[in-house]
Amino acid sequence: MLLKDCMPFLLHEFSSESDLVKAIEEVSEKFTSQRENISHYLSDKRLTSAYTAFYLTTNFPKLREVFRWLPPEWTAALKHCNFIDVGAGPGTFSLAWKMFGGEGKIYQVETSEVMTLQAKRLWEGLMPNSPVEYLKTIKKMPNSFLFFGHSANEMGAAKVIRYVEDTTPEHILFIEPGTKSFFPEMLKIRDYLLSRNFNVLFPCPTALECPMKNSSEDWCHQIIHVRQEDDVERLTQLVKKDRRTLPLTVHAYSRQGSFKTPQERLVRVLPDTKFSFEWEVCHNNNLEHYQVMKRNLEKSRLKELALLVAGSSVETILDKNIEQTKRVEIIKFHK
């Protein structure tokens, strides 16, 4: 998604690039330090337009990269579902989902009138004749895919659970901030969903208890690297916000049968040494220290392994146990 493609369909017409940059900086400042007044900011067409210009363009590649992690047979099944976007805002993720091939009807759940007005303007301009319904409250529907894009962290676990109970979806995906503060809420949601016979598809290897559940310092999150379009990259540089390396909390669940999921996933990349890569890995819901020796690895493989991040999956064979460390050999991996 190019910045120039969405600019004609914003509610507010910015007089210049610097005018847009100033508005984005204002949105960022208000959303981080004055969150108690968010409802007021979301009624401002100028700030809503600035928010849309920045996040519509950058959420497209974010969603694409997240789906690269998920079981392909699951993502293929999702395309036929009704898509329920909770806390949809101006519809940034909904539009991305539709442009990536979603075939079902789109339901955008949003209480802000201005955000909904902006969403309608975008759909009419970018994807006219798409089946979209705008809701203030949720409703039950068959064959549904419930989506939370940076909204579950705003409402908390209790309200997320009510949304699940009210819609009884077949599938659920969370893309939330990768913060320590949100992690306990995500674990509450995870526990609830597993108790209701959902299967966890990502990031957990199994439905066993999270090994970080009782830790006050550790939290599970992922990192994605994305490439922005040139005009979007210029905008991110002007507002001094990195949208290429993004920490996220991604969780995926399904009521349907089990899908093949990796049993070994990186949760933390530790500082490597001259001789080895060092990782903390969730292996069948146990945290283990993996060590991969660099000797005898080709330069191309060294470069590939250096790019692995929290969230990457690996498949290994054990070489030897060294105290609390497993020295392993890599069979295959997925960035």
Short mmCIF file of N, CA and C in Angstrom, two decimals, residues 133-310:
data_model
loop_
_atom_site.label_atom_id
_atom_site.label_comp_id
_atom_site.label_asym_id
_atom_site.label_seq_id
_atom_site.Cartn_x
_atom_site.Cartn_y
_atom_site.Cartn_z
N GLU A 133 -19.94 -4.30 6.72
CA GLU A 133 -20.98 -3.83 7.62
C GLU A 133 -20.30 -3.20 8.82
N TYR A 134 -20.81 -2.05 9.26
CA TYR A 134 -20.21 -1.29 10.36
C TYR A 134 -21.07 -1.45 11.61
N LEU A 135 -20.47 -1.92 12.70
CA LEU A 135 -21.19 -2.23 13.93
C LEU A 135 -20.59 -1.47 15.10
N LYS A 136 -21.45 -1.13 16.06
CA LYS A 136 -20.97 -0.58 17.33
C LYS A 136 -20.84 -1.68 18.38
N THR A 137 -21.64 -2.71 18.24
CA THR A 137 -21.57 -3.85 19.14
C THR A 137 -21.47 -5.12 18.32
N ILE A 138 -21.00 -6.17 18.96
CA ILE A 138 -20.74 -7.43 18.27
C ILE A 138 -22.03 -8.23 18.11
N LYS A 139 -22.05 -9.13 17.16
CA LYS A 139 -23.18 -10.05 17.04
C LYS A 139 -22.67 -11.42 16.60
N LYS A 140 -23.45 -12.42 16.94
CA LYS A 140 -23.07 -13.79 16.62
C LYS A 140 -23.32 -14.07 15.14
N MET A 141 -22.39 -14.79 14.52
CA MET A 141 -22.58 -15.17 13.13
C MET A 141 -21.81 -16.46 12.86
N PRO A 142 -22.28 -17.26 11.93
CA PRO A 142 -21.60 -18.53 11.66
C PRO A 142 -20.30 -18.32 10.88
N ASN A 143 -19.43 -19.31 10.98
CA ASN A 143 -18.21 -19.35 10.17
C ASN A 143 -17.44 -18.03 10.28
N SER A 144 -17.11 -17.63 11.51
CA SER A 144 -16.50 -16.32 11.70
C SER A 144 -15.04 -16.42 12.15
N PHE A 145 -14.30 -15.42 11.75
CA PHE A 145 -12.89 -15.24 12.09
C PHE A 145 -12.80 -13.94 12.88
N LEU A 146 -12.56 -14.05 14.19
CA LEU A 146 -12.52 -12.89 15.08
C LEU A 146 -11.10 -12.36 15.15
N PHE A 147 -10.95 -11.07 14.88
CA PHE A 147 -9.61 -10.47 14.77
C PHE A 147 -9.47 -9.29 15.73
N PHE A 148 -8.35 -9.26 16.45
CA PHE A 148 -8.00 -8.15 17.32
C PHE A 148 -6.67 -7.58 16.84
N GLY A 149 -6.69 -6.37 16.30
CA GLY A 149 -5.48 -5.72 15.83
C GLY A 149 -5.17 -4.51 16.70
N HIS A 150 -4.30 -4.69 17.69
CA HIS A 150 -3.95 -3.62 18.64
C HIS A 150 -5.19 -3.07 19.33
N SER A 151 -6.11 -3.97 19.66
CA SER A 151 -7.32 -3.56 20.39
C SER A 151 -7.50 -4.35 21.68
N ALA A 152 -7.04 -5.60 21.74
CA ALA A 152 -7.19 -6.40 22.96
C ALA A 152 -6.42 -5.76 24.12
N ASN A 153 -5.28 -5.16 23.81
CA ASN A 153 -4.50 -4.51 24.87
C ASN A 153 -5.21 -3.29 25.45
N GLU A 154 -6.10 -2.70 24.65
CA GLU A 154 -6.85 -1.54 25.12
C GLU A 154 -8.01 -1.95 26.04
N MET A 155 -8.64 -3.09 25.72
CA MET A 155 -9.87 -3.46 26.44
C MET A 155 -9.63 -4.44 27.59
N GLY A 156 -8.52 -5.20 27.56
CA GLY A 156 -8.24 -6.15 28.63
C GLY A 156 -8.90 -7.49 28.41
N ALA A 157 -8.46 -8.49 29.19
CA ALA A 157 -8.87 -9.87 28.98
C ALA A 157 -10.37 -10.08 29.16
N ALA A 158 -10.96 -9.47 30.19
CA ALA A 158 -12.38 -9.71 30.49
C ALA A 158 -13.27 -9.31 29.32
N LYS A 159 -13.00 -8.16 28.71
CA LYS A 159 -13.83 -7.71 27.60
C LYS A 159 -13.57 -8.55 26.36
N VAL A 160 -12.32 -8.96 26.12
CA VAL A 160 -12.03 -9.85 24.99
C VAL A 160 -12.82 -11.14 25.13
N ILE A 161 -12.84 -11.69 26.34
CA ILE A 161 -13.57 -12.94 26.57
C ILE A 161 -15.06 -12.77 26.30
N ARG A 162 -15.62 -11.63 26.66
CA ARG A 162 -17.03 -11.37 26.37
C ARG A 162 -17.28 -11.34 24.86
N TYR A 163 -16.36 -10.73 24.11
CA TYR A 163 -16.50 -10.72 22.66
C TYR A 163 -16.49 -12.14 22.10
N VAL A 164 -15.61 -12.98 22.63
CA VAL A 164 -15.55 -14.37 22.16
C VAL A 164 -16.86 -15.09 22.48
N GLU A 165 -17.38 -14.90 23.69
CA GLU A 165 -18.62 -15.56 24.08
C GLU A 165 -19.80 -15.07 23.26
N ASP A 166 -19.78 -13.81 22.89
CA ASP A 166 -20.90 -13.25 22.13
C ASP A 166 -20.89 -13.65 20.66
N THR A 167 -19.71 -13.98 20.12
CA THR A 167 -19.64 -14.30 18.69
C THR A 167 -19.45 -15.78 18.40
N THR A 168 -18.95 -16.56 19.39
CA THR A 168 -18.61 -17.97 19.20
C THR A 168 -17.89 -18.21 17.87
N PRO A 169 -16.73 -17.60 17.67
CA PRO A 169 -16.02 -17.72 16.39
C PRO A 169 -15.36 -19.08 16.21
N GLU A 170 -15.05 -19.39 14.97
CA GLU A 170 -14.30 -20.61 14.66
C GLU A 170 -12.80 -20.37 14.81
N HIS A 171 -12.37 -19.14 14.53
CA HIS A 171 -10.94 -18.82 14.52
C HIS A 171 -10.73 -17.45 15.17
N ILE A 172 -9.57 -17.27 15.80
CA ILE A 172 -9.24 -16.00 16.44
C ILE A 172 -7.76 -15.69 16.19
N LEU A 173 -7.48 -14.43 15.88
CA LEU A 173 -6.10 -13.98 15.73
C LEU A 173 -5.92 -12.67 16.48
N PHE A 174 -4.83 -12.60 17.26
CA PHE A 174 -4.45 -11.38 17.96
C PHE A 174 -3.12 -10.88 17.39
N ILE A 175 -3.06 -9.61 17.04
CA ILE A 175 -1.81 -8.92 16.72
C ILE A 175 -1.75 -7.71 17.63
N GLU A 176 -0.97 -7.81 18.70
CA GLU A 176 -0.97 -6.82 19.76
C GLU A 176 0.44 -6.31 20.02
N PRO A 177 0.60 -5.25 20.80
CA PRO A 177 1.94 -4.76 21.11
C PRO A 177 2.75 -5.82 21.86
N GLY A 178 4.03 -5.90 21.57
CA GLY A 178 4.89 -6.88 22.21
C GLY A 178 5.44 -6.38 23.53
N THR A 179 4.55 -6.06 24.47
CA THR A 179 4.96 -5.44 25.73
C THR A 179 4.80 -6.38 26.91
N LYS A 180 5.63 -6.19 27.91
CA LYS A 180 5.55 -6.99 29.13
C LYS A 180 4.24 -6.72 29.86
N SER A 181 3.73 -5.50 29.80
CA SER A 181 2.51 -5.15 30.52
C SER A 181 1.29 -5.89 29.99
N PHE A 182 1.26 -6.18 28.68
CA PHE A 182 0.10 -6.85 28.10
C PHE A 182 0.17 -8.37 28.27
N PHE A 183 1.35 -8.91 28.46
CA PHE A 183 1.53 -10.36 28.48
C PHE A 183 0.64 -11.08 29.50
N PRO A 184 0.50 -10.60 30.75
CA PRO A 184 -0.40 -11.30 31.68
C PRO A 184 -1.85 -11.36 31.20
N GLU A 185 -2.31 -10.30 30.53
CA GLU A 185 -3.67 -10.30 29.98
C GLU A 185 -3.80 -11.33 28.86
N MET A 186 -2.75 -11.44 28.03
CA MET A 186 -2.79 -12.42 26.95
C MET A 186 -2.82 -13.84 27.51
N LEU A 187 -2.13 -14.06 28.60
CA LEU A 187 -2.16 -15.40 29.22
C LEU A 187 -3.54 -15.73 29.78
N LYS A 188 -4.24 -14.73 30.32
CA LYS A 188 -5.61 -14.96 30.79
C LYS A 188 -6.51 -15.35 29.62
N ILE A 189 -6.34 -14.66 28.51
CA ILE A 189 -7.13 -14.97 27.31
C ILE A 189 -6.78 -16.37 26.82
N ARG A 190 -5.50 -16.69 26.79
CA ARG A 190 -5.05 -18.03 26.36
C ARG A 190 -5.68 -19.12 27.22
N ASP A 191 -5.61 -18.95 28.54
CA ASP A 191 -6.17 -19.95 29.44
C ASP A 191 -7.67 -20.14 29.18
N TYR A 192 -8.37 -19.03 28.98
CA TYR A 192 -9.81 -19.13 28.72
C TYR A 192 -10.07 -19.89 27.41
N LEU A 193 -9.38 -19.53 26.36
CA LEU A 193 -9.63 -20.16 25.06
C LEU A 193 -9.31 -21.66 25.09
N LEU A 194 -8.23 -22.03 25.75
CA LEU A 194 -7.89 -23.45 25.85
C LEU A 194 -8.93 -24.21 26.66
N SER A 195 -9.51 -23.54 27.65
CA SER A 195 -10.56 -24.19 28.45
C SER A 195 -11.85 -24.37 27.67
N ARG A 196 -11.98 -23.64 26.56
CA ARG A 196 -13.17 -23.74 25.70
C ARG A 196 -12.88 -24.53 24.43
N ASN A 197 -11.88 -25.37 24.50
CA ASN A 197 -11.56 -26.32 23.41
C ASN A 197 -11.05 -25.67 22.14
N PHE A 198 -10.45 -24.49 22.25
CA PHE A 198 -9.71 -23.93 21.12
C PHE A 198 -8.34 -24.59 21.06
N ASN A 199 -7.81 -24.74 19.88
CA ASN A 199 -6.44 -25.20 19.67
C ASN A 199 -5.55 -23.98 19.48
N VAL A 200 -4.41 -23.94 20.16
CA VAL A 200 -3.47 -22.84 19.95
C VAL A 200 -2.56 -23.20 18.78
N LEU A 201 -2.49 -22.31 17.80
CA LEU A 201 -1.70 -22.54 16.58
C LEU A 201 -0.40 -21.75 16.59
N PHE A 202 -0.39 -20.65 17.34
CA PHE A 202 0.79 -19.79 17.41
C PHE A 202 0.67 -18.93 18.65
N PRO A 203 1.74 -18.73 19.40
CA PRO A 203 3.12 -19.18 19.16
C PRO A 203 3.46 -20.49 19.87
N CYS A 204 2.52 -20.99 20.69
CA CYS A 204 2.84 -22.09 21.61
C CYS A 204 2.96 -23.43 20.88
N PRO A 205 3.96 -24.23 21.20
CA PRO A 205 4.10 -25.56 20.59
C PRO A 205 2.99 -26.52 21.04
N THR A 206 2.50 -26.35 22.29
CA THR A 206 1.46 -27.22 22.82
C THR A 206 0.49 -26.38 23.65
N ALA A 207 -0.55 -27.04 24.14
CA ALA A 207 -1.54 -26.37 24.99
C ALA A 207 -1.18 -26.46 26.46
N LEU A 208 0.01 -26.93 26.78
CA LEU A 208 0.45 -26.98 28.17
C LEU A 208 0.62 -25.57 28.74
N GLU A 209 0.75 -25.49 30.05
CA GLU A 209 0.88 -24.18 30.69
C GLU A 209 2.11 -23.44 30.19
N CYS A 210 1.97 -22.14 30.00
CA CYS A 210 3.09 -21.32 29.54
C CYS A 210 4.22 -21.33 30.57
N PRO A 211 5.44 -21.62 30.16
CA PRO A 211 6.55 -21.66 31.12
C PRO A 211 6.90 -20.29 31.70
N MET A 212 6.37 -19.21 31.11
CA MET A 212 6.65 -17.88 31.62
C MET A 212 5.51 -17.34 32.49
N LYS A 213 4.52 -18.18 32.75
CA LYS A 213 3.30 -17.71 33.41
C LYS A 213 3.56 -17.07 34.75
N ASN A 214 4.45 -17.62 35.54
CA ASN A 214 4.67 -17.13 36.90
C ASN A 214 5.92 -16.27 37.03
N SER A 215 6.44 -15.80 35.89
CA SER A 215 7.63 -14.96 35.92
C SER A 215 7.24 -13.48 35.90
N SER A 216 7.91 -12.70 36.69
CA SER A 216 7.63 -11.26 36.71
C SER A 216 8.50 -10.50 35.70
N GLU A 217 9.49 -11.19 35.14
CA GLU A 217 10.44 -10.53 34.24
C GLU A 217 10.33 -11.00 32.79
N ASP A 218 10.03 -12.28 32.58
CA ASP A 218 9.97 -12.82 31.22
C ASP A 218 8.60 -12.60 30.60
N TRP A 219 8.58 -12.38 29.32
CA TRP A 219 7.31 -12.37 28.59
C TRP A 219 7.59 -12.82 27.16
N CYS A 220 6.60 -13.46 26.59
CA CYS A 220 6.74 -14.01 25.24
C CYS A 220 6.23 -13.00 24.22
N HIS A 221 7.08 -12.64 23.28
CA HIS A 221 6.66 -11.76 22.19
C HIS A 221 7.49 -12.12 20.96
N GLN A 222 7.14 -11.52 19.85
CA GLN A 222 7.81 -11.82 18.59
C GLN A 222 8.34 -10.53 17.96
N ILE A 223 9.24 -10.71 17.03
CA ILE A 223 9.81 -9.58 16.28
C ILE A 223 9.61 -9.86 14.79
N ILE A 224 9.13 -8.87 14.06
CA ILE A 224 9.09 -9.02 12.61
C ILE A 224 9.89 -7.89 11.96
N HIS A 225 10.47 -8.21 10.83
CA HIS A 225 11.17 -7.23 10.01
C HIS A 225 10.34 -7.04 8.73
N VAL A 226 9.97 -5.82 8.45
CA VAL A 226 9.15 -5.54 7.27
C VAL A 226 9.83 -4.50 6.39
N ARG A 227 9.51 -4.56 5.12
CA ARG A 227 9.99 -3.55 4.18
C ARG A 227 8.82 -2.66 3.80
N GLN A 228 8.93 -1.38 4.06
CA GLN A 228 7.88 -0.43 3.71
C GLN A 228 8.08 0.08 2.27
N GLU A 229 6.99 0.52 1.67
CA GLU A 229 7.10 1.18 0.38
C GLU A 229 7.95 2.45 0.54
N ASP A 230 8.55 2.90 -0.55
CA ASP A 230 9.51 4.02 -0.45
C ASP A 230 8.89 5.28 0.14
N ASP A 231 7.67 5.62 -0.30
CA ASP A 231 7.09 6.86 0.24
C ASP A 231 6.66 6.70 1.69
N VAL A 232 6.31 5.47 2.08
CA VAL A 232 5.98 5.20 3.48
C VAL A 232 7.24 5.23 4.34
N GLU A 233 8.32 4.66 3.83
CA GLU A 233 9.58 4.67 4.55
C GLU A 233 10.06 6.10 4.80
N ARG A 234 9.88 6.95 3.80
CA ARG A 234 10.26 8.35 3.97
C ARG A 234 9.44 8.99 5.10
N LEU A 235 8.16 8.68 5.13
CA LEU A 235 7.29 9.25 6.17
C LEU A 235 7.72 8.75 7.55
N THR A 236 8.03 7.47 7.70
CA THR A 236 8.45 6.94 9.00
C THR A 236 9.74 7.60 9.47
N GLN A 237 10.62 7.90 8.53
CA GLN A 237 11.87 8.58 8.90
C GLN A 237 11.61 10.01 9.34
N LEU A 238 10.69 10.68 8.67
CA LEU A 238 10.38 12.07 9.02
C LEU A 238 9.76 12.17 10.41
N VAL A 239 8.93 11.18 10.78
CA VAL A 239 8.30 11.22 12.10
C VAL A 239 9.13 10.47 13.14
N LYS A 240 10.28 9.93 12.68
CA LYS A 240 11.23 9.24 13.58
C LYS A 240 10.58 8.07 14.31
N LYS A 241 9.85 7.24 13.56
CA LYS A 241 9.23 6.04 14.12
C LYS A 241 9.65 4.84 13.27
N ASP A 242 10.32 3.90 13.92
CA ASP A 242 10.78 2.69 13.23
C ASP A 242 9.60 1.78 12.95
N ARG A 243 9.30 1.54 11.68
CA ARG A 243 8.24 0.60 11.31
C ARG A 243 8.82 -0.55 10.48
N ARG A 244 10.12 -0.78 10.63
CA ARG A 244 10.77 -1.91 9.94
C ARG A 244 11.02 -3.06 10.89
N THR A 245 11.37 -2.77 12.14
CA THR A 245 11.58 -3.80 13.16
C THR A 245 10.52 -3.61 14.22
N LEU A 246 9.58 -4.56 14.30
CA LEU A 246 8.40 -4.36 15.12
C LEU A 246 8.22 -5.49 16.14
N PRO A 247 8.19 -5.16 17.42
CA PRO A 247 7.86 -6.17 18.44
C PRO A 247 6.35 -6.36 18.52
N LEU A 248 5.91 -7.61 18.55
CA LEU A 248 4.49 -7.92 18.55
C LEU A 248 4.18 -9.04 19.53
N THR A 249 2.92 -9.12 19.93
CA THR A 249 2.40 -10.31 20.60
C THR A 249 1.36 -10.90 19.65
N VAL A 250 1.68 -12.02 19.06
CA VAL A 250 0.79 -12.68 18.09
C VAL A 250 0.31 -14.00 18.68
N HIS A 251 -1.00 -14.20 18.69
CA HIS A 251 -1.58 -15.47 19.12
C HIS A 251 -2.67 -15.87 18.13
N ALA A 252 -2.71 -17.15 17.78
CA ALA A 252 -3.70 -17.66 16.84
C ALA A 252 -4.36 -18.91 17.42
N TYR A 253 -5.70 -19.01 17.26
CA TYR A 253 -6.47 -20.11 17.82
C TYR A 253 -7.53 -20.57 16.83
N SER A 254 -7.90 -21.84 16.92
CA SER A 254 -8.94 -22.38 16.05
C SER A 254 -9.72 -23.46 16.79
N ARG A 255 -11.03 -23.50 16.55
CA ARG A 255 -11.85 -24.60 17.08
C ARG A 255 -11.70 -25.85 16.22
N GLN A 256 -11.27 -25.68 15.01
CA GLN A 256 -11.20 -26.80 14.08
C GLN A 256 -10.01 -27.69 14.41
N GLY A 257 -9.90 -28.79 13.67
CA GLY A 257 -8.88 -29.80 13.94
C GLY A 257 -7.49 -29.23 14.00
N SER A 258 -6.60 -30.03 14.54
CA SER A 258 -5.23 -29.58 14.74
C SER A 258 -4.54 -29.31 13.42
N PHE A 259 -3.71 -28.29 13.40
CA PHE A 259 -2.88 -27.97 12.26
C PHE A 259 -1.43 -28.19 12.66
N LYS A 260 -0.60 -28.56 11.72
CA LYS A 260 0.80 -28.82 12.03
C LYS A 260 1.48 -27.52 12.44
N THR A 261 2.05 -27.50 13.64
CA THR A 261 2.73 -26.32 14.15
C THR A 261 4.13 -26.70 14.64
N PRO A 262 5.09 -25.81 14.55
CA PRO A 262 6.45 -26.11 15.00
C PRO A 262 6.51 -26.39 16.50
N GLN A 263 7.41 -27.28 16.89
CA GLN A 263 7.57 -27.63 18.30
C GLN A 263 8.71 -26.86 18.97
N GLU A 264 9.48 -26.11 18.18
CA GLU A 264 10.60 -25.35 18.72
C GLU A 264 10.53 -23.93 18.17
N ARG A 265 10.34 -22.97 19.07
CA ARG A 265 10.22 -21.58 18.63
C ARG A 265 11.09 -20.67 19.49
N LEU A 266 11.85 -19.78 18.84
CA LEU A 266 12.69 -18.85 19.57
C LEU A 266 11.83 -17.85 20.34
N VAL A 267 12.14 -17.67 21.61
CA VAL A 267 11.49 -16.63 22.40
C VAL A 267 12.46 -15.50 22.74
N ARG A 268 13.73 -15.77 22.62
CA ARG A 268 14.71 -14.71 22.87
C ARG A 268 16.02 -15.05 22.16
N VAL A 269 16.57 -14.08 21.44
CA VAL A 269 17.89 -14.24 20.83
C VAL A 269 18.90 -13.65 21.80
N LEU A 270 19.75 -14.49 22.34
CA LEU A 270 20.76 -14.06 23.30
C LEU A 270 22.00 -13.58 22.55
N PRO A 271 22.87 -12.80 23.17
CA PRO A 271 24.10 -12.37 22.49
C PRO A 271 24.91 -13.58 22.03
N ASP A 272 25.28 -13.58 20.76
CA ASP A 272 26.07 -14.71 20.28
C ASP A 272 27.54 -14.53 20.67
N THR A 273 28.29 -15.58 20.51
CA THR A 273 29.72 -15.54 20.80
C THR A 273 30.49 -15.67 19.49
N LYS A 274 31.77 -15.64 19.60
CA LYS A 274 32.60 -15.82 18.41
C LYS A 274 32.39 -17.20 17.80
N PHE A 275 31.97 -18.14 18.64
CA PHE A 275 31.89 -19.53 18.19
C PHE A 275 30.47 -20.07 18.04
N SER A 276 29.48 -19.33 18.58
CA SER A 276 28.15 -19.94 18.60
C SER A 276 27.02 -18.91 18.59
N PHE A 277 25.84 -19.37 18.11
CA PHE A 277 24.59 -18.65 18.31
C PHE A 277 23.96 -19.16 19.60
N GLU A 278 23.36 -18.25 20.36
CA GLU A 278 22.75 -18.61 21.63
C GLU A 278 21.30 -18.15 21.63
N TRP A 279 20.38 -19.09 21.89
CA TRP A 279 18.95 -18.77 21.85
C TRP A 279 18.24 -19.33 23.07
N GLU A 280 17.18 -18.66 23.47
CA GLU A 280 16.22 -19.25 24.41
C GLU A 280 15.04 -19.72 23.57
N VAL A 281 14.72 -20.98 23.71
CA VAL A 281 13.73 -21.61 22.83
C VAL A 281 12.62 -22.24 23.67
N CYS A 282 11.37 -22.06 23.22
CA CYS A 282 10.24 -22.77 23.80
C CYS A 282 10.09 -24.07 23.04
N HIS A 283 10.43 -25.18 23.69
CA HIS A 283 10.39 -26.50 23.07
C HIS A 283 9.35 -27.33 23.82
N ASN A 284 8.22 -27.58 23.15
CA ASN A 284 7.11 -28.30 23.80
C ASN A 284 6.73 -27.65 25.14
N ASN A 285 6.69 -26.34 25.13
CA ASN A 285 6.31 -25.52 26.29
C ASN A 285 7.27 -25.67 27.47
N ASN A 286 8.53 -25.90 27.14
CA ASN A 286 9.62 -25.83 28.11
C ASN A 286 10.65 -24.85 27.58
N LEU A 287 11.15 -23.97 28.45
CA LEU A 287 12.19 -23.03 28.04
C LEU A 287 13.55 -23.71 28.13
N GLU A 288 14.28 -23.66 27.02
CA GLU A 288 15.59 -24.31 26.97
C GLU A 288 16.60 -23.39 26.31
N HIS A 289 17.84 -23.50 26.75
CA HIS A 289 18.94 -22.72 26.17
C HIS A 289 19.57 -23.56 25.07
N TYR A 290 19.46 -23.05 23.82
CA TYR A 290 20.05 -23.73 22.67
C TYR A 290 21.35 -23.04 22.28
N GLN A 291 22.30 -23.87 21.87
CA GLN A 291 23.57 -23.36 21.36
C GLN A 291 23.83 -24.01 20.00
N VAL A 292 24.09 -23.18 19.00
CA VAL A 292 24.41 -23.67 17.65
C VAL A 292 25.82 -23.24 17.32
N MET A 293 26.71 -24.20 17.15
CA MET A 293 28.10 -23.89 16.87
C MET A 293 28.26 -23.37 15.44
N LYS A 294 29.10 -22.36 15.27
CA LYS A 294 29.28 -21.73 13.97
C LYS A 294 30.27 -22.48 13.07
N ARG A 295 31.13 -23.27 13.68
CA ARG A 295 32.15 -23.96 12.88
C ARG A 295 31.46 -24.89 11.88
N ASN A 296 32.07 -24.99 10.74
CA ASN A 296 31.62 -25.87 9.66
C ASN A 296 30.34 -25.38 8.97
N LEU A 297 29.83 -24.22 9.37
CA LEU A 297 28.66 -23.67 8.69
C LEU A 297 29.10 -22.75 7.56
N GLU A 298 28.43 -22.87 6.42
CA GLU A 298 28.76 -22.00 5.29
C GLU A 298 28.36 -20.56 5.62
N LYS A 299 29.03 -19.61 4.93
CA LYS A 299 28.76 -18.20 5.19
C LYS A 299 27.29 -17.86 4.96
N SER A 300 26.70 -18.46 3.93
CA SER A 300 25.29 -18.17 3.64
C SER A 300 24.40 -18.63 4.80
N ARG A 301 24.71 -19.80 5.38
CA ARG A 301 23.91 -20.29 6.50
C ARG A 301 24.12 -19.42 7.75
N LEU A 302 25.35 -18.97 7.97
CA LEU A 302 25.62 -18.07 9.10
C LEU A 302 24.81 -16.80 8.99
N LYS A 303 24.74 -16.24 7.79
CA LYS A 303 23.96 -15.02 7.58
C LYS A 303 22.48 -15.27 7.83
N GLU A 304 21.99 -16.42 7.40
CA GLU A 304 20.57 -16.74 7.59
C GLU A 304 20.25 -16.92 9.07
N LEU A 305 21.09 -17.62 9.79
CA LEU A 305 20.83 -17.85 11.21
C LEU A 305 20.94 -16.55 12.01
N ALA A 306 21.77 -15.64 11.55
CA ALA A 306 21.92 -14.36 12.24
C ALA A 306 20.65 -13.51 12.12
N LEU A 307 19.79 -13.84 11.17
CA LEU A 307 18.57 -13.08 10.96
C LEU A 307 17.38 -13.63 11.74
N LEU A 308 17.55 -14.77 12.41
CA LEU A 308 16.45 -15.32 13.18
C LEU A 308 16.14 -14.42 14.38
N VAL A 309 14.86 -14.32 14.68
CA VAL A 309 14.39 -13.42 15.73
C VAL A 309 13.41 -14.15 16.63
N ALA A 310 12.99 -13.50 17.70
CA ALA A 310 11.94 -14.07 18.54
C ALA A 310 10.69 -14.29 17.70
#
